Amino acid sequence: MLTLLFDGIAYGMLLFVLALGLAVTMGLMNFINLAHGAFAMAGGYVLAVLMQHHGWPFLACLPAAFVLTALAGALAERLLYRHLYGRPHLDQVLFSIGLTFMAVAAVDYAVGSSPVTIQTPEWLRGRFEFGEGAWQLGMGHYRLFVIAVCLVLALALQAVLSRTRFGSRLRAAVDDPRVAAGLGIPVDRVFLLTFAVGSGLAGLGGALGADLLGLEPSFPLKYMVYFLIVCAVGGTSSITGPLLAALLLGCADVLGKYYVPKLGAFIVYVLMIAILLWRPQGLFTREKR
């Protein structure tokens, strides 16, 4: 039981990092980017290519995945997404889902449809064992590493958004872009940097999850619903909401698949429906007056 809970926490933390960029763009920029999973997939393939074909160490590939996907996100924001700010959400959904299918087809054509296997370093393959019998706890080194990285990212992003000048500028630019621009805030650059960071976080999550979740061209479509569930259940007005929602859904998914394997991910959807019926605005979103 304790081992399952630990695995569920690790899975939830990974879902949190993968969905964090989507929560930022949805909650702070009011933009629905369903192509978010494509950036996560790109980060995973950056890790695989650098490790398998160029011999880069694992720890060096993680920041490379973040930087390269952030640059790709900045380029996409400048050339494509910027024209959809202020447009109806349906237009944003149709446009971004189209980009997702294009990315899936392009990766399938370039590298094939076979899953990619990632070999983690030797020091991340071990396992700690504590206790005995029903209270035995097994903690994999890699899952501990994922939890630690995700916690650092959550604390850092929360500090940036709530305690820095950039966070204040971003909130002002989202509330009223014209007034913010009149006060001297570079709204275009703020949105560009925010979108790039969100894409980079997706790439970093994809690189971290390549070993646990698998890596294949259908990755964006396979996990798109999970990203949306994290944002819908937790709300997008803070970092705390998606974090706790991801932990809840991760534990529910792992425990449900272990104890009731025939239902699979059905338990996650039931939990989502129950929470949204109770709080349609999400667990940590304040109701608008």
PDB file of C-alpha atoms in Angstrom:
ATOM      1  CA  MET A   1       0.000   0.000   0.000  1.00  0.00           C
ATOM      2  CA  LEU A   2       2.763   2.450   0.917  1.00  0.00           C
ATOM      3  CA  THR A   3       4.693   1.591  -2.231  1.00  0.00           C
ATOM      4  CA  LEU A   4       1.589   2.195  -4.345  1.00  0.00           C
ATOM      5  CA  LEU A   5       1.037   5.559  -2.679  1.00  0.00           C
ATOM      6  CA  PHE A   6       4.644   6.517  -3.336  1.00  0.00           C
ATOM      7  CA  ASP A   7       4.344   5.515  -6.992  1.00  0.00           C
ATOM      8  CA  GLY A   8       1.105   7.484  -7.218  1.00  0.00           C
ATOM      9  CA  ILE A   9       2.795  10.575  -5.787  1.00  0.00           C
ATOM     10  CA  ALA A  10       5.664  10.263  -8.265  1.00  0.00           C
ATOM     11  CA  TYR A  11       3.191   9.845 -11.140  1.00  0.00           C
ATOM     12  CA  GLY A  12       1.147  12.799  -9.899  1.00  0.00           C
ATOM     13  CA  MET A  13       4.217  15.040  -9.644  1.00  0.00           C
ATOM     14  CA  LEU A  14       5.125  14.127 -13.205  1.00  0.00           C
ATOM     15  CA  LEU A  15       1.609  14.943 -14.390  1.00  0.00           C
ATOM     16  CA  PHE A  16       1.895  18.259 -12.556  1.00  0.00           C
ATOM     17  CA  VAL A  17       5.039  19.305 -14.425  1.00  0.00           C
ATOM     18  CA  LEU A  18       3.582  18.141 -17.730  1.00  0.00           C
ATOM     19  CA  ALA A  19       0.348  20.095 -17.163  1.00  0.00           C
ATOM     20  CA  LEU A  20       1.986  23.113 -15.509  1.00  0.00           C
ATOM     21  CA  GLY A  21       2.673  24.951 -18.743  1.00  0.00           C
ATOM     22  CA  LEU A  22      -0.930  24.416 -19.865  1.00  0.00           C
ATOM     23  CA  ALA A  23      -2.185  25.725 -16.503  1.00  0.00           C
ATOM     24  CA  VAL A  24      -0.027  28.844 -16.925  1.00  0.00           C
ATOM     25  CA  THR A  25      -1.225  29.597 -20.457  1.00  0.00           C
ATOM     26  CA  MET A  26      -4.866  28.859 -19.589  1.00  0.00           C
ATOM     27  CA  GLY A  27      -4.986  30.584 -16.221  1.00  0.00           C
ATOM     28  CA  LEU A  28      -2.690  33.551 -16.780  1.00  0.00           C
ATOM     29  CA  MET A  29      -2.902  34.114 -20.533  1.00  0.00           C
ATOM     30  CA  ASN A  30      -6.490  32.888 -21.054  1.00  0.00           C
ATOM     31  CA  PHE A  31      -5.324  30.810 -23.999  1.00  0.00           C
ATOM     32  CA  ILE A  32      -6.244  27.142 -24.531  1.00  0.00           C
ATOM     33  CA  ASN A  33      -3.278  25.387 -26.098  1.00  0.00           C
ATOM     34  CA  LEU A  34      -4.155  21.752 -26.754  1.00  0.00           C
ATOM     35  CA  ALA A  35      -0.851  21.363 -28.601  1.00  0.00           C
ATOM     36  CA  HIS A  36       0.860  21.487 -25.218  1.00  0.00           C
ATOM     37  CA  GLY A  37       1.475  17.739 -25.332  1.00  0.00           C
ATOM     38  CA  ALA A  38       3.410  18.156 -28.595  1.00  0.00           C
ATOM     39  CA  PHE A  39       6.017  20.239 -26.758  1.00  0.00           C
ATOM     40  CA  ALA A  40       6.212  17.551 -24.073  1.00  0.00           C
ATOM     41  CA  MET A  41       6.781  14.936 -26.757  1.00  0.00           C
ATOM     42  CA  ALA A  42       9.461  17.141 -28.317  1.00  0.00           C
ATOM     43  CA  GLY A  43      11.294  17.326 -24.996  1.00  0.00           C
ATOM     44  CA  GLY A  44      11.274  13.555 -24.712  1.00  0.00           C
ATOM     45  CA  TYR A  45      12.705  13.108 -28.208  1.00  0.00           C
ATOM     46  CA  VAL A  46      15.363  15.767 -27.532  1.00  0.00           C
ATOM     47  CA  LEU A  47      16.464  13.700 -24.531  1.00  0.00           C
ATOM     48  CA  ALA A  48      16.474  10.476 -26.553  1.00  0.00           C
ATOM     49  CA  VAL A  49      18.438  11.932 -29.471  1.00  0.00           C
ATOM     50  CA  LEU A  50      21.056  13.639 -27.310  1.00  0.00           C
ATOM     51  CA  MET A  51      21.588  10.559 -25.124  1.00  0.00           C
ATOM     52  CA  GLN A  52      21.494   7.839 -27.773  1.00  0.00           C
ATOM     53  CA  HIS A  53      23.096   9.557 -30.765  1.00  0.00           C
ATOM     54  CA  HIS A  54      25.379  12.181 -29.235  1.00  0.00           C
ATOM     55  CA  GLY A  55      26.353  10.570 -25.953  1.00  0.00           C
ATOM     56  CA  TRP A  56      25.175  13.398 -23.704  1.00  0.00           C
ATOM     57  CA  PRO A  57      24.792  12.603 -19.985  1.00  0.00           C
ATOM     58  CA  PHE A  58      21.258  12.414 -18.637  1.00  0.00           C
ATOM     59  CA  LEU A  59      21.513  15.461 -16.383  1.00  0.00           C
ATOM     60  CA  ALA A  60      22.793  17.616 -19.249  1.00  0.00           C
ATOM     61  CA  CYS A  61      19.898  16.541 -21.489  1.00  0.00           C
ATOM     62  CA  LEU A  62      17.227  17.840 -19.096  1.00  0.00           C
ATOM     63  CA  PRO A  63      18.113  21.568 -19.343  1.00  0.00           C
ATOM     64  CA  ALA A  64      18.719  21.084 -23.077  1.00  0.00           C
ATOM     65  CA  ALA A  65      15.170  19.723 -23.455  1.00  0.00           C
ATOM     66  CA  PHE A  66      13.818  22.736 -21.551  1.00  0.00           C
ATOM     67  CA  VAL A  67      15.775  25.302 -23.587  1.00  0.00           C
ATOM     68  CA  LEU A  68      15.083  23.798 -27.020  1.00  0.00           C
ATOM     69  CA  THR A  69      11.346  23.359 -26.434  1.00  0.00           C
ATOM     70  CA  ALA A  70      11.175  26.872 -24.940  1.00  0.00           C
ATOM     71  CA  LEU A  71      12.774  28.255 -28.098  1.00  0.00           C
ATOM     72  CA  ALA A  72      10.332  26.258 -30.232  1.00  0.00           C
ATOM     73  CA  GLY A  73       7.458  27.609 -28.140  1.00  0.00           C
ATOM     74  CA  ALA A  74       8.708  31.178 -28.508  1.00  0.00           C
ATOM     75  CA  LEU A  75       8.942  30.743 -32.287  1.00  0.00           C
ATOM     76  CA  ALA A  76       5.455  29.231 -32.450  1.00  0.00           C
ATOM     77  CA  GLU A  77       4.050  32.035 -30.292  1.00  0.00           C
ATOM     78  CA  ARG A  78       5.624  34.693 -32.485  1.00  0.00           C
ATOM     79  CA  LEU A  79       4.531  33.166 -35.796  1.00  0.00           C
ATOM     80  CA  LEU A  80       1.263  31.353 -34.992  1.00  0.00           C
ATOM     81  CA  TYR A  81      -0.308  31.721 -31.560  1.00  0.00           C
ATOM     82  CA  ARG A  82      -0.080  35.509 -31.291  1.00  0.00           C
ATOM     83  CA  HIS A  83      -2.747  35.937 -33.968  1.00  0.00           C
ATOM     84  CA  LEU A  84      -5.241  33.973 -31.862  1.00  0.00           C
ATOM     85  CA  TYR A  85      -5.059  36.044 -28.662  1.00  0.00           C
ATOM     86  CA  GLY A  86      -8.496  37.471 -27.994  1.00  0.00           C
ATOM     87  CA  ARG A  87     -10.184  35.053 -30.395  1.00  0.00           C
ATOM     88  CA  PRO A  88     -12.972  32.721 -29.161  1.00  0.00           C
ATOM     89  CA  HIS A  89     -11.814  29.643 -27.287  1.00  0.00           C
ATOM     90  CA  LEU A  90     -13.282  27.394 -29.972  1.00  0.00           C
ATOM     91  CA  ASP A  91     -10.901  28.892 -32.527  1.00  0.00           C
ATOM     92  CA  GLN A  92      -7.969  28.309 -30.176  1.00  0.00           C
ATOM     93  CA  VAL A  93      -9.007  24.699 -29.548  1.00  0.00           C
ATOM     94  CA  LEU A  94      -9.446  23.867 -33.231  1.00  0.00           C
ATOM     95  CA  PHE A  95      -6.170  25.509 -34.187  1.00  0.00           C
ATOM     96  CA  SER A  96      -4.094  23.869 -31.447  1.00  0.00           C
ATOM     97  CA  ILE A  97      -5.633  20.411 -31.898  1.00  0.00           C
ATOM     98  CA  GLY A  98      -4.784  20.679 -35.585  1.00  0.00           C
ATOM     99  CA  LEU A  99      -1.168  21.446 -34.660  1.00  0.00           C
ATOM    100  CA  THR A 100      -1.189  18.376 -32.412  1.00  0.00           C
ATOM    101  CA  PHE A 101      -2.230  16.045 -35.230  1.00  0.00           C
ATOM    102  CA  MET A 102       0.378  17.637 -37.497  1.00  0.00           C
ATOM    103  CA  ALA A 103       3.089  17.074 -34.866  1.00  0.00           C
ATOM    104  CA  VAL A 104       2.046  13.443 -34.356  1.00  0.00           C
ATOM    105  CA  ALA A 105       2.131  12.773 -38.115  1.00  0.00           C
ATOM    106  CA  ALA A 106       5.492  14.530 -38.539  1.00  0.00           C
ATOM    107  CA  VAL A 107       7.173  12.564 -35.735  1.00  0.00           C
ATOM    108  CA  ASP A 108       5.658   9.295 -36.965  1.00  0.00           C
ATOM    109  CA  TYR A 109       7.067  10.000 -40.445  1.00  0.00           C
ATOM    110  CA  ALA A 110      10.496  11.095 -39.164  1.00  0.00           C
ATOM    111  CA  VAL A 111      11.286   8.470 -36.512  1.00  0.00           C
ATOM    112  CA  GLY A 112       8.613   5.795 -36.953  1.00  0.00           C
ATOM    113  CA  SER A 113       5.820   4.639 -34.695  1.00  0.00           C
ATOM    114  CA  SER A 114       7.876   2.352 -32.451  1.00  0.00           C
ATOM    115  CA  PRO A 115       8.241   3.407 -28.791  1.00  0.00           C
ATOM    116  CA  VAL A 116      11.621   4.810 -27.795  1.00  0.00           C
ATOM    117  CA  THR A 117      13.434   3.252 -24.841  1.00  0.00           C
ATOM    118  CA  ILE A 118      15.420   5.500 -22.508  1.00  0.00           C
ATOM    119  CA  GLN A 119      18.280   4.109 -20.441  1.00  0.00           C
ATOM    120  CA  THR A 120      18.563   6.095 -17.227  1.00  0.00           C
ATOM    121  CA  PRO A 121      21.933   6.338 -15.435  1.00  0.00           C
ATOM    122  CA  GLU A 122      22.967   3.534 -13.123  1.00  0.00           C
ATOM    123  CA  TRP A 123      22.572   5.685 -10.001  1.00  0.00           C
ATOM    124  CA  LEU A 124      18.889   6.233 -10.856  1.00  0.00           C
ATOM    125  CA  ARG A 125      18.027   2.541 -11.313  1.00  0.00           C
ATOM    126  CA  GLY A 126      18.285   1.433  -7.687  1.00  0.00           C
ATOM    127  CA  ARG A 127      15.593   1.118  -5.079  1.00  0.00           C
ATOM    128  CA  PHE A 128      15.260   1.742  -1.349  1.00  0.00           C
ATOM    129  CA  GLU A 129      13.337  -0.770   0.760  1.00  0.00           C
ATOM    130  CA  PHE A 130      11.913   0.068   4.191  1.00  0.00           C
ATOM    131  CA  GLY A 131       9.758  -1.990   6.566  1.00  0.00           C
ATOM    132  CA  GLU A 132       8.366  -5.471   6.203  1.00  0.00           C
ATOM    133  CA  GLY A 133       5.129  -7.183   5.224  1.00  0.00           C
ATOM    134  CA  ALA A 134       2.093  -5.017   4.578  1.00  0.00           C
ATOM    135  CA  TRP A 135       3.985  -1.890   5.699  1.00  0.00           C
ATOM    136  CA  GLN A 136       6.917  -2.400   3.352  1.00  0.00           C
ATOM    137  CA  LEU A 137       7.806   0.701   1.364  1.00  0.00           C
ATOM    138  CA  GLY A 138       9.795   0.521  -1.858  1.00  0.00           C
ATOM    139  CA  MET A 139      11.050   3.778  -3.341  1.00  0.00           C
ATOM    140  CA  GLY A 140      12.771   3.808  -6.705  1.00  0.00           C
ATOM    141  CA  HIS A 141      15.681   6.188  -7.107  1.00  0.00           C
ATOM    142  CA  TYR A 142      14.304   7.641 -10.315  1.00  0.00           C
ATOM    143  CA  ARG A 143      10.892   8.330  -8.805  1.00  0.00           C
ATOM    144  CA  LEU A 144      12.561  10.087  -5.862  1.00  0.00           C
ATOM    145  CA  PHE A 145      14.522  12.172  -8.356  1.00  0.00           C
ATOM    146  CA  VAL A 146      11.338  13.083 -10.240  1.00  0.00           C
ATOM    147  CA  ILE A 147       9.571  14.119  -7.018  1.00  0.00           C
ATOM    148  CA  ALA A 148      12.516  16.294  -5.954  1.00  0.00           C
ATOM    149  CA  VAL A 149      12.779  18.052  -9.332  1.00  0.00           C
ATOM    150  CA  CYS A 150       9.034  18.671  -9.496  1.00  0.00           C
ATOM    151  CA  LEU A 151       8.947  20.138  -5.976  1.00  0.00           C
ATOM    152  CA  VAL A 152      11.773  22.533  -6.817  1.00  0.00           C
ATOM    153  CA  LEU A 153       9.985  23.615 -10.006  1.00  0.00           C
ATOM    154  CA  ALA A 154       6.693  24.178  -8.164  1.00  0.00           C
ATOM    155  CA  LEU A 155       8.309  26.318  -5.458  1.00  0.00           C
ATOM    156  CA  ALA A 156      10.370  28.298  -7.961  1.00  0.00           C
ATOM    157  CA  LEU A 157       7.423  29.047 -10.237  1.00  0.00           C
ATOM    158  CA  GLN A 158       5.190  30.016  -7.323  1.00  0.00           C
ATOM    159  CA  ALA A 159       7.857  32.445  -6.110  1.00  0.00           C
ATOM    160  CA  VAL A 160       8.289  33.953  -9.574  1.00  0.00           C
ATOM    161  CA  LEU A 161       4.565  34.485 -10.128  1.00  0.00           C
ATOM    162  CA  SER A 162       3.755  35.864  -6.676  1.00  0.00           C
ATOM    163  CA  ARG A 163       6.874  37.714  -5.545  1.00  0.00           C
ATOM    164  CA  THR A 164       8.597  39.129  -8.604  1.00  0.00           C
ATOM    165  CA  ARG A 165       8.021  42.099 -10.838  1.00  0.00           C
ATOM    166  CA  PHE A 166       7.542  39.827 -13.827  1.00  0.00           C
ATOM    167  CA  GLY A 167       4.622  38.081 -12.121  1.00  0.00           C
ATOM    168  CA  SER A 168       2.943  41.419 -11.438  1.00  0.00           C
ATOM    169  CA  ARG A 169       3.479  42.513 -15.046  1.00  0.00           C
ATOM    170  CA  LEU A 170       2.039  39.258 -16.333  1.00  0.00           C
ATOM    171  CA  ARG A 171      -1.122  39.563 -14.232  1.00  0.00           C
ATOM    172  CA  ALA A 172      -1.549  43.187 -15.310  1.00  0.00           C
ATOM    173  CA  ALA A 173      -1.057  42.299 -18.978  1.00  0.00           C
ATOM    174  CA  VAL A 174      -3.688  39.560 -18.747  1.00  0.00           C
ATOM    175  CA  ASP A 175      -6.254  41.731 -16.898  1.00  0.00           C
ATOM    176  CA  ASP A 176      -6.070  44.683 -19.298  1.00  0.00           C
ATOM    177  CA  PRO A 177      -3.425  44.657 -22.056  1.00  0.00           C
ATOM    178  CA  ARG A 178      -4.165  48.204 -23.220  1.00  0.00           C
ATOM    179  CA  VAL A 179      -3.796  49.771 -19.796  1.00  0.00           C
ATOM    180  CA  ALA A 180      -0.690  47.675 -19.116  1.00  0.00           C
ATOM    181  CA  ALA A 181       0.872  48.810 -22.390  1.00  0.00           C
ATOM    182  CA  GLY A 182      -0.017  52.419 -21.545  1.00  0.00           C
ATOM    183  CA  LEU A 183       1.862  52.041 -18.255  1.00  0.00           C
ATOM    184  CA  GLY A 184       4.977  50.969 -20.116  1.00  0.00           C
ATOM    185  CA  ILE A 185       4.693  47.202 -19.679  1.00  0.00           C
ATOM    186  CA  PRO A 186       5.975  45.346 -22.788  1.00  0.00           C
ATOM    187  CA  VAL A 187       2.905  43.135 -23.137  1.00  0.00           C
ATOM    188  CA  ASP A 188       4.115  41.303 -26.243  1.00  0.00           C
ATOM    189  CA  ARG A 189       7.423  40.357 -24.634  1.00  0.00           C
ATOM    190  CA  VAL A 190       5.705  39.282 -21.409  1.00  0.00           C
ATOM    191  CA  PHE A 191       3.362  36.959 -23.312  1.00  0.00           C
ATOM    192  CA  LEU A 192       6.252  35.658 -25.424  1.00  0.00           C
ATOM    193  CA  LEU A 193       8.366  34.810 -22.380  1.00  0.00           C
ATOM    194  CA  THR A 194       5.405  33.228 -20.550  1.00  0.00           C
ATOM    195  CA  PHE A 195       4.523  31.025 -23.498  1.00  0.00           C
ATOM    196  CA  ALA A 196       8.163  30.024 -23.947  1.00  0.00           C
ATOM    197  CA  VAL A 197       8.522  29.057 -20.274  1.00  0.00           C
ATOM    198  CA  GLY A 198       5.278  27.043 -20.430  1.00  0.00           C
ATOM    199  CA  SER A 199       6.532  25.179 -23.499  1.00  0.00           C
ATOM    200  CA  GLY A 200       9.908  24.606 -21.855  1.00  0.00           C
ATOM    201  CA  LEU A 201       8.245  23.146 -18.766  1.00  0.00           C
ATOM    202  CA  ALA A 202       6.283  20.798 -21.013  1.00  0.00           C
ATOM    203  CA  GLY A 203       9.528  19.712 -22.698  1.00  0.00           C
ATOM    204  CA  LEU A 204      11.210  19.161 -19.353  1.00  0.00           C
ATOM    205  CA  GLY A 205       8.227  17.100 -18.171  1.00  0.00           C
ATOM    206  CA  GLY A 206       8.353  15.041 -21.349  1.00  0.00           C
ATOM    207  CA  ALA A 207      12.060  14.385 -20.828  1.00  0.00           C
ATOM    208  CA  LEU A 208      11.516  13.365 -17.195  1.00  0.00           C
ATOM    209  CA  GLY A 209       8.567  11.158 -18.119  1.00  0.00           C
ATOM    210  CA  ALA A 210      10.143   9.416 -21.089  1.00  0.00           C
ATOM    211  CA  ASP A 211      11.215   6.491 -18.900  1.00  0.00           C
ATOM    212  CA  LEU A 212       8.042   6.258 -16.772  1.00  0.00           C
ATOM    213  CA  LEU A 213       5.340   7.113 -19.312  1.00  0.00           C
ATOM    214  CA  GLY A 214       6.958   5.903 -22.498  1.00  0.00           C
ATOM    215  CA  LEU A 215       7.754   7.889 -25.614  1.00  0.00           C
ATOM    216  CA  GLU A 216       5.999   7.454 -28.945  1.00  0.00           C
ATOM    217  CA  PRO A 217       4.407   9.697 -31.599  1.00  0.00           C
ATOM    218  CA  SER A 218       0.932   9.314 -30.066  1.00  0.00           C
ATOM    219  CA  PHE A 219       2.128  10.757 -26.727  1.00  0.00           C
ATOM    220  CA  PRO A 220       0.312  14.149 -27.117  1.00  0.00           C
ATOM    221  CA  LEU A 221      -3.032  12.488 -27.845  1.00  0.00           C
ATOM    222  CA  LYS A 222      -2.563   9.802 -25.198  1.00  0.00           C
ATOM    223  CA  TYR A 223      -2.038  12.237 -22.318  1.00  0.00           C
ATOM    224  CA  MET A 224      -3.952  15.292 -23.517  1.00  0.00           C
ATOM    225  CA  VAL A 225      -7.005  14.356 -21.454  1.00  0.00           C
ATOM    226  CA  TYR A 226      -4.880  13.965 -18.314  1.00  0.00           C
ATOM    227  CA  PHE A 227      -3.430  17.461 -18.745  1.00  0.00           C
ATOM    228  CA  LEU A 228      -6.902  18.915 -19.115  1.00  0.00           C
ATOM    229  CA  ILE A 229      -8.186  16.974 -16.090  1.00  0.00           C
ATOM    230  CA  VAL A 230      -5.398  18.385 -13.902  1.00  0.00           C
ATOM    231  CA  CYS A 231      -6.221  21.940 -14.995  1.00  0.00           C
ATOM    232  CA  ALA A 232      -9.990  21.473 -14.716  1.00  0.00           C
ATOM    233  CA  VAL A 233      -9.964  19.797 -11.303  1.00  0.00           C
ATOM    234  CA  GLY A 234      -7.282  21.950  -9.694  1.00  0.00           C
ATOM    235  CA  GLY A 235      -8.166  25.250 -11.315  1.00  0.00           C
ATOM    236  CA  THR A 236      -5.693  27.514 -13.091  1.00  0.00           C
ATOM    237  CA  SER A 237      -5.588  30.559 -10.822  1.00  0.00           C
ATOM    238  CA  SER A 238      -2.643  29.252  -8.765  1.00  0.00           C
ATOM    239  CA  ILE A 239       0.122  26.651  -8.745  1.00  0.00           C
ATOM    240  CA  THR A 240      -1.288  24.888  -5.683  1.00  0.00           C
ATOM    241  CA  GLY A 241      -4.484  23.772  -7.443  1.00  0.00           C
ATOM    242  CA  PRO A 242      -2.886  21.830 -10.320  1.00  0.00           C
ATOM    243  CA  LEU A 243      -0.283  20.385  -7.927  1.00  0.00           C
ATOM    244  CA  LEU A 244      -2.831  18.896  -5.520  1.00  0.00           C
ATOM    245  CA  ALA A 245      -5.117  17.817  -8.362  1.00  0.00           C
ATOM    246  CA  ALA A 246      -2.234  16.002 -10.066  1.00  0.00           C
ATOM    247  CA  LEU A 247      -1.285  14.244  -6.819  1.00  0.00           C
ATOM    248  CA  LEU A 248      -4.899  13.186  -6.246  1.00  0.00           C
ATOM    249  CA  LEU A 249      -5.356  11.901  -9.780  1.00  0.00           C
ATOM    250  CA  GLY A 250      -1.957  10.184  -9.815  1.00  0.00           C
ATOM    251  CA  CYS A 251      -2.680   8.246  -6.628  1.00  0.00           C
ATOM    252  CA  ALA A 252      -6.212   7.391  -7.794  1.00  0.00           C
ATOM    253  CA  ASP A 253      -4.927   6.131 -11.137  1.00  0.00           C
ATOM    254  CA  VAL A 254      -2.159   3.948  -9.665  1.00  0.00           C
ATOM    255  CA  LEU A 255      -4.336   2.507  -6.887  1.00  0.00           C
ATOM    256  CA  GLY A 256      -7.291   1.958  -9.216  1.00  0.00           C
ATOM    257  CA  LYS A 257      -5.242   0.123 -11.834  1.00  0.00           C
ATOM    258  CA  TYR A 258      -3.696  -2.091  -9.141  1.00  0.00           C
ATOM    259  CA  TYR A 259      -6.815  -3.020  -7.155  1.00  0.00           C
ATOM    260  CA  VAL A 260      -9.389  -2.850  -9.988  1.00  0.00           C
ATOM    261  CA  PRO A 261      -7.343  -3.452 -13.163  1.00  0.00           C
ATOM    262  CA  LYS A 262     -10.400  -4.152 -15.307  1.00  0.00           C
ATOM    263  CA  LEU A 263     -11.642  -0.600 -14.862  1.00  0.00           C
ATOM    264  CA  GLY A 264      -8.311   0.946 -15.848  1.00  0.00           C
ATOM    265  CA  ALA A 265      -8.452   4.741 -15.996  1.00  0.00           C
ATOM    266  CA  PHE A 266     -12.233   4.742 -15.481  1.00  0.00           C
ATOM    267  CA  ILE A 267     -11.745   5.589 -11.800  1.00  0.00           C
ATOM    268  CA  VAL A 268      -9.928   8.817 -12.727  1.00  0.00           C
ATOM    269  CA  TYR A 269     -12.838   9.973 -14.870  1.00  0.00           C
ATOM    270  CA  VAL A 270     -15.365   9.113 -12.159  1.00  0.00           C
ATOM    271  CA  LEU A 271     -13.319  11.104  -9.638  1.00  0.00           C
ATOM    272  CA  MET A 272     -13.110  14.039 -12.048  1.00  0.00           C
ATOM    273  CA  ILE A 273     -16.868  14.049 -12.641  1.00  0.00           C
ATOM    274  CA  ALA A 274     -17.607  13.889  -8.902  1.00  0.00           C
ATOM    275  CA  ILE A 275     -15.250  16.790  -8.112  1.00  0.00           C
ATOM    276  CA  LEU A 276     -16.545  18.974 -10.933  1.00  0.00           C
ATOM    277  CA  LEU A 277     -20.152  18.314  -9.915  1.00  0.00           C
ATOM    278  CA  TRP A 278     -19.212  19.451  -6.417  1.00  0.00           C
ATOM    279  CA  ARG A 279     -17.041  22.395  -7.507  1.00  0.00           C
ATOM    280  CA  PRO A 280     -17.506  23.186 -11.221  1.00  0.00           C
ATOM    281  CA  GLN A 281     -14.903  25.968 -11.076  1.00  0.00           C
ATOM    282  CA  GLY A 282     -12.225  23.604  -9.722  1.00  0.00           C
ATOM    283  CA  LEU A 283     -10.911  22.895  -6.252  1.00  0.00           C
ATOM    284  CA  PHE A 284      -8.817  26.031  -5.847  1.00  0.00           C
ATOM    285  CA  THR A 285     -10.501  28.636  -8.031  1.00  0.00           C
ATOM    286  CA  ARG A 286     -12.439  31.422  -6.433  1.00  0.00           C
ATOM    287  CA  GLU A 287     -15.963  31.901  -7.654  1.00  0.00           C
ATOM    288  CA  LYS A 288     -16.522  35.101  -9.594  1.00  0.00           C
ATOM    289  CA  ARG A 289     -18.978  37.520  -8.050  1.00  0.00           C
TER     290      ARG A 289
END
